Coordinates of C-alpha atoms (C1' of nucleotides) in Angstrom, one line a residue:
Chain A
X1 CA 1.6 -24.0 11.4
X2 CA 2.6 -24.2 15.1
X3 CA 5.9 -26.1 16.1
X4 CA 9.4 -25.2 16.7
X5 CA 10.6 -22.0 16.3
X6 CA 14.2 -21.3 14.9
X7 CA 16.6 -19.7 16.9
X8 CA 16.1 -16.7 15.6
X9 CA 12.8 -16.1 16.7
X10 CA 13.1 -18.3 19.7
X11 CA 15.8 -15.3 20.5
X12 CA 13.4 -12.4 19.6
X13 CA 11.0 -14.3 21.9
X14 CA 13.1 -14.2 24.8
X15 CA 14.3 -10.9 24.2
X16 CA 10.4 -10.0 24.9
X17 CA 9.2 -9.9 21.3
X18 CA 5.6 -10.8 21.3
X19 CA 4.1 -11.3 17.8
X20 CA 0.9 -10.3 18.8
X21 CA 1.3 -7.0 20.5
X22 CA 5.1 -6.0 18.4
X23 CA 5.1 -2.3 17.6
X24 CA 6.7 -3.0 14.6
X25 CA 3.4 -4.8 13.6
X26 CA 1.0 -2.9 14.7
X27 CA 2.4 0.5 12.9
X28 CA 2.5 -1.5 8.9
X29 CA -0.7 -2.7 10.5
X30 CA -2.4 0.5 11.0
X31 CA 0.1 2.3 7.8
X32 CA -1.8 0.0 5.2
X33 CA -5.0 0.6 7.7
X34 CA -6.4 1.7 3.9
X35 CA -6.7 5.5 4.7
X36 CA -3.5 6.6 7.2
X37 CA -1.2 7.2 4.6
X38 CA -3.4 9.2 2.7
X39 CA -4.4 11.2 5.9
X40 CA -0.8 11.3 7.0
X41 CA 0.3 12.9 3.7
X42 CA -2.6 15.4 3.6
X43 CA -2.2 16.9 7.1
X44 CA 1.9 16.7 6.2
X45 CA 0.8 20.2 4.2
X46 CA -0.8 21.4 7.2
X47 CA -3.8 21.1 9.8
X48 CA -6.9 20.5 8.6
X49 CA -10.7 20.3 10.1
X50 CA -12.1 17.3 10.2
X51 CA -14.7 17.5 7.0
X52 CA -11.9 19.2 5.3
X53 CA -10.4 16.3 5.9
X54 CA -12.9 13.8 4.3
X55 CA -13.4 16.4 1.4
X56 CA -9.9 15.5 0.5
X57 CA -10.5 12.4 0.7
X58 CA -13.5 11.3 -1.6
X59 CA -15.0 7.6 -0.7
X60 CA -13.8 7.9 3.0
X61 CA -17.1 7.2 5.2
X62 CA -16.9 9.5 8.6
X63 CA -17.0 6.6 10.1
X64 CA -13.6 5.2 9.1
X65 CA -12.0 9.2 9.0
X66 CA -13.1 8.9 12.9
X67 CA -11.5 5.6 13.5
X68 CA -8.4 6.3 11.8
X69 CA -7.7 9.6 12.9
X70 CA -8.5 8.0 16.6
X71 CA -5.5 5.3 15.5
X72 CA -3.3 8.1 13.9
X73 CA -3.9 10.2 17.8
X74 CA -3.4 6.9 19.9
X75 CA -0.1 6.7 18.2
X76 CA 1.2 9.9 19.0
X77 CA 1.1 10.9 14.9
X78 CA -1.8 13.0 15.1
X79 CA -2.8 16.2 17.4
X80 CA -6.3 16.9 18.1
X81 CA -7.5 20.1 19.5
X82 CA -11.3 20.9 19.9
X83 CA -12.6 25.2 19.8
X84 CA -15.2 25.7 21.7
X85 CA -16.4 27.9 19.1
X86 CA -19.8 27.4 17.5
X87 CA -20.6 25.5 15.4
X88 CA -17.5 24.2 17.4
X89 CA -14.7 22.9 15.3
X90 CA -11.6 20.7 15.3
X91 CA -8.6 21.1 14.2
X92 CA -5.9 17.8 13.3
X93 CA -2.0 18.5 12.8
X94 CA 0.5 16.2 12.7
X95 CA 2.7 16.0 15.8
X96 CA 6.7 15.9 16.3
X97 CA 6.8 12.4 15.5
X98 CA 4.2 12.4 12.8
X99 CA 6.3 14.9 11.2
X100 CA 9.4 12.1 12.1
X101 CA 6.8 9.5 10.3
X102 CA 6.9 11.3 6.4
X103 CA 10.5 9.9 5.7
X104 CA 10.0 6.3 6.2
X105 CA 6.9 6.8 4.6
X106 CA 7.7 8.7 1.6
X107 CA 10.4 6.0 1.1
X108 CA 8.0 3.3 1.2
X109 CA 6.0 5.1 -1.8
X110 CA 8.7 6.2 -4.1
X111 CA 9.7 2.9 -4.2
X112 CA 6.2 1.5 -4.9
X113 CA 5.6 4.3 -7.6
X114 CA 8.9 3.6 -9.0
X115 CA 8.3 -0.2 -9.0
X116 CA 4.8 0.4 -10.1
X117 CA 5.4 -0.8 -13.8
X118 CA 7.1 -3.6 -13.0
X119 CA 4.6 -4.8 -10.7
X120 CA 2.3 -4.2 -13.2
X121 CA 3.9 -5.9 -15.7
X122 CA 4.3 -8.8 -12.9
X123 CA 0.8 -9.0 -12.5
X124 CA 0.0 -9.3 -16.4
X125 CA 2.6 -12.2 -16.7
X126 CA 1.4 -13.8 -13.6
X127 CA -2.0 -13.9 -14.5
X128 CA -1.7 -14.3 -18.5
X129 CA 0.4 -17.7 -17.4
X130 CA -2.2 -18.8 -15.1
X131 CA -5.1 -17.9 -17.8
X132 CA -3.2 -19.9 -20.5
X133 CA -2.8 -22.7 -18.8
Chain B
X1 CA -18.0 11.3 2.4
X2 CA -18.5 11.8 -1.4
X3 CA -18.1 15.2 -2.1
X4 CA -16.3 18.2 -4.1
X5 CA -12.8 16.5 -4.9
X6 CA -9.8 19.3 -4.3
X7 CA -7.6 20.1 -6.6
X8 CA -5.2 17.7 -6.0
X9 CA -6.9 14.8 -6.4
X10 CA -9.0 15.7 -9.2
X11 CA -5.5 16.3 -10.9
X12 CA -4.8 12.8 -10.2
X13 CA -7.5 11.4 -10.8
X14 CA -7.1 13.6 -14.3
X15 CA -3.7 11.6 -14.7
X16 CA -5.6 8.5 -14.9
X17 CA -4.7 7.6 -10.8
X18 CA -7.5 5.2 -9.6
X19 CA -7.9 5.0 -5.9
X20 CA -9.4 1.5 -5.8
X21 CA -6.4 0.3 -8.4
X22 CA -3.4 1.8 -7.7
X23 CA 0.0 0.5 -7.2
X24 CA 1.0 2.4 -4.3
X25 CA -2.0 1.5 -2.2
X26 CA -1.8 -2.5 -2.9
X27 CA 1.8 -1.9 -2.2
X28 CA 1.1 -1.1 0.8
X29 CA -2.2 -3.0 1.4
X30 CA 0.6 -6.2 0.9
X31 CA 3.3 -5.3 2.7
X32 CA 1.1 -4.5 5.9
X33 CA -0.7 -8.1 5.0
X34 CA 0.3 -9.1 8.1
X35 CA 2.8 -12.1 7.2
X36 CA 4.7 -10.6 4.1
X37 CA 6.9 -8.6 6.0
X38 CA 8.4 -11.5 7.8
X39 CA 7.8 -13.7 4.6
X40 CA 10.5 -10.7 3.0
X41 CA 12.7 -10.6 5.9
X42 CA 13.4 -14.5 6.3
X43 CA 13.7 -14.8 2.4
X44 CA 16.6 -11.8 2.5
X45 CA 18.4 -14.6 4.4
X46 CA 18.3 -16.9 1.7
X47 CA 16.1 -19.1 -0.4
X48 CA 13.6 -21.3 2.0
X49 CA 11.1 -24.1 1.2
X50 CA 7.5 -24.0 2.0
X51 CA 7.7 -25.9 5.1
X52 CA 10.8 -24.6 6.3
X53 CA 9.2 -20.6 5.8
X54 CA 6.5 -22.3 7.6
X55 CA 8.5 -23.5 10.8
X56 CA 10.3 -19.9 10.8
X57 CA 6.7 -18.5 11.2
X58 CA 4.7 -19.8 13.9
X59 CA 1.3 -19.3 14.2
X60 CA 0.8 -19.1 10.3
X61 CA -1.6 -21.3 9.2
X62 CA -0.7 -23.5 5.2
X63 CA -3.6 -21.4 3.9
X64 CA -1.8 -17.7 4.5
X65 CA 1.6 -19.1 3.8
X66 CA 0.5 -20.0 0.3
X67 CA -1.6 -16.5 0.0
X68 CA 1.0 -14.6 0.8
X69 CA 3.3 -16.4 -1.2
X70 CA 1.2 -16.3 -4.3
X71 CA 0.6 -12.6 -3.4
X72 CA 4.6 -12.2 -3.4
X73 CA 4.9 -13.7 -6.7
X74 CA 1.9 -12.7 -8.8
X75 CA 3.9 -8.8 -7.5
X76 CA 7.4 -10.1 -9.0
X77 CA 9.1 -9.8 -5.4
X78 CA 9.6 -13.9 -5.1
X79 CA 10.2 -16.6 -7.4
X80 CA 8.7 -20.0 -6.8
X81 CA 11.1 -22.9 -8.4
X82 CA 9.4 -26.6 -8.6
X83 CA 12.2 -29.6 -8.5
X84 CA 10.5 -32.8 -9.7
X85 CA 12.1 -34.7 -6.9
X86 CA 10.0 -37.3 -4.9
X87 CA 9.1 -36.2 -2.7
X88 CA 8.7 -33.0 -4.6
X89 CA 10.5 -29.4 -3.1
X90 CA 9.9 -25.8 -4.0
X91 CA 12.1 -23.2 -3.2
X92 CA 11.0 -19.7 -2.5
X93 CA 13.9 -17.1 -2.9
X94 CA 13.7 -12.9 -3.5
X95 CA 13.8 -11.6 -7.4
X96 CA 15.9 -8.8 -7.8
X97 CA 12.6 -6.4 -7.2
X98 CA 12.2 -8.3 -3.8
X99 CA 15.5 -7.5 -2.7
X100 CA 15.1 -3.7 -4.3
X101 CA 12.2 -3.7 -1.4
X102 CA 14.4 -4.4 1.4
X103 CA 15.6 -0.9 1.3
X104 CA 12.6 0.9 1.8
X105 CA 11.0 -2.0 4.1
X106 CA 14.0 -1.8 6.8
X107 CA 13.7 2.3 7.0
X108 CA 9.9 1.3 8.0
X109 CA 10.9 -0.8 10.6
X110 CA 13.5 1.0 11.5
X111 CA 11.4 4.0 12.1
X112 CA 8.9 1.6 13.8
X113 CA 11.8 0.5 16.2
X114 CA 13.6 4.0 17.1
X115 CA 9.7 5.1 17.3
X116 CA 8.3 2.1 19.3
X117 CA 9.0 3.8 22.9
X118 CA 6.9 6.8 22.3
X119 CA 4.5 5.3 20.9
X120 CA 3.8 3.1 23.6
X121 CA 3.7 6.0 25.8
X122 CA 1.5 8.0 23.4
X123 CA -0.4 5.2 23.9
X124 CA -0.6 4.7 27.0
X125 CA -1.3 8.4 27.9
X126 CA -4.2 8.4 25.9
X127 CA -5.4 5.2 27.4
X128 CA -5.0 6.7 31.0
X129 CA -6.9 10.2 29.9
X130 CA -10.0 8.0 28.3
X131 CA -10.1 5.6 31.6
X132 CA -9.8 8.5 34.2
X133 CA -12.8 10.6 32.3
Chain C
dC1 C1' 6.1 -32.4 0.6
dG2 C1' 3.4 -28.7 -1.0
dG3 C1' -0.4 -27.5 -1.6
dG4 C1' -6.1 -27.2 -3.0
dA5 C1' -11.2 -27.5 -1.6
dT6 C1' -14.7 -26.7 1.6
dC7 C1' -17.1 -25.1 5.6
dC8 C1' -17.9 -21.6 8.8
dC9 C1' -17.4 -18.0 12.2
dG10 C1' -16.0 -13.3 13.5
dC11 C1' -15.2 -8.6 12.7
dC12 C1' -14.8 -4.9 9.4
dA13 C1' -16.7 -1.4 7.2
dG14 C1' -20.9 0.8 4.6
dA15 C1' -25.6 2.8 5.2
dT16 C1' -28.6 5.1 8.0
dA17 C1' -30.2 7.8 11.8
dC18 C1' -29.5 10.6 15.8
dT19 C1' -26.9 14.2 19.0
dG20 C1' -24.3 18.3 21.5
Chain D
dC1 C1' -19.8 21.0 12.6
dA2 C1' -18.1 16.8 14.4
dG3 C1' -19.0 13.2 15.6
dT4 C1' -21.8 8.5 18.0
dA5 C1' -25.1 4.3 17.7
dT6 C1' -27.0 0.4 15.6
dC7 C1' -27.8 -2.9 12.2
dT8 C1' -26.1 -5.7 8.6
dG9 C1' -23.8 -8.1 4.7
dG10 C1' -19.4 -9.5 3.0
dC11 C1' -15.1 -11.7 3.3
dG12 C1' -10.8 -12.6 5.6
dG13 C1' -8.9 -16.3 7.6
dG14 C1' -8.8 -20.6 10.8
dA15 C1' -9.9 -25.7 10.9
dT16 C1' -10.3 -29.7 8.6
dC17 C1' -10.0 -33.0 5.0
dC18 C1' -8.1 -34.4 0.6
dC19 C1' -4.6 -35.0 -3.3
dG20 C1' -0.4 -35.8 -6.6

DNA sequence: CGGGATCCCGCCAGATACTG
DNA sequence: CAGTATCTGGCGGGATCCCG
């Protein structure tokens, strides 16, 4: 759906604003990322190691818990620090600005558990329309 | 990473929360859908019609407008209207429960904005340490 | 104008195995 | 313990064509 933009974006544009690579984007991007939230809330009661970590959360393949706690530390959310004990261990905390991060986020979910039965409700009527058609 | 659940989440999971069907995470699964947001923002500005939405989003193909759209709806947050005019309009505009979502969307990306100049340096700081290794 | 139907490619994430 | 490496299937989403 390329074409012209508006001015508003136009304006955005100029101002720098790159779709692509906007900040903005990337941090709902890597927020609904399926398992930062739930990461970001469970090290919001403290540090944690990292297979305490995917013990709190079941159905999390290391794999992923890797990936998004790599994100989450890219970011600046999430502090890493490696003992070099043995079995060495490592220990994940959120940072200053992870801290900064629980507001906004906490707002997004009270509205969403708060809207949760009218979305549900949505969702019935939606689809029971489209079934009785 | 199946496993021993902790107590928290077993006492969830107890309360009949489903981690592959609940509210909060399709919530947020949509909202990071990577159009919606700006779907949300450009409807808070008034109602739109499919191509105008279009033309205020570049670089979104028919196919996604109409997916997230549907998405939007099926939720509750927009209403679609149908005018039998030839040639024939629809209007997409915000339901009361969209515009409830503004709230909690703009502390997000307010966050996201105050937050954007650390993060590119958190960024780029960890960049630089995994380059000069 | 506002979509739907179809084809098809790329990458995302699960499973499995290996390592310091 | 805390990860990496590789392979692989599924599906998200672009391109294209069609329709009322």
């Amino acid at each position: 759906m390329t074409g012209p933009t508006n001015d508003r974006i136009a304006a955005m544009k100029a101002d720098g604003f790159d779709l692509e690579d906007c900040p903005v984007r990337t941090i709902l991007d890597h927020l609904a990322a399926k398992w930062t939230t739930l990461i970001v809330f469970e090290l919001a009661e403290g540090s944690r190691r990292f297979n305490a970590l995917g013990r709190s959360l079941p159905d999390i393949s290391k794999r992923m818990l890797t990936q998004s706690l790599r994100e989450l530390e890219r970011d600046g959310l999430v502090r890493r620090e490696v003992f070099d004990t043995k079995p060495p261990s490592v220990e994940y905390s959120l940072t200053e600005m992870g801290r900064s991060f629980l507001a906004p986020l906490e707002t997004m979910t009270d509205w969403a558990v708060q809207s949760q039965a009218d979305i549900l409700r949505a969702r019935a009527a939606f689809d029971g329309a489209a079934t009785a058609s």
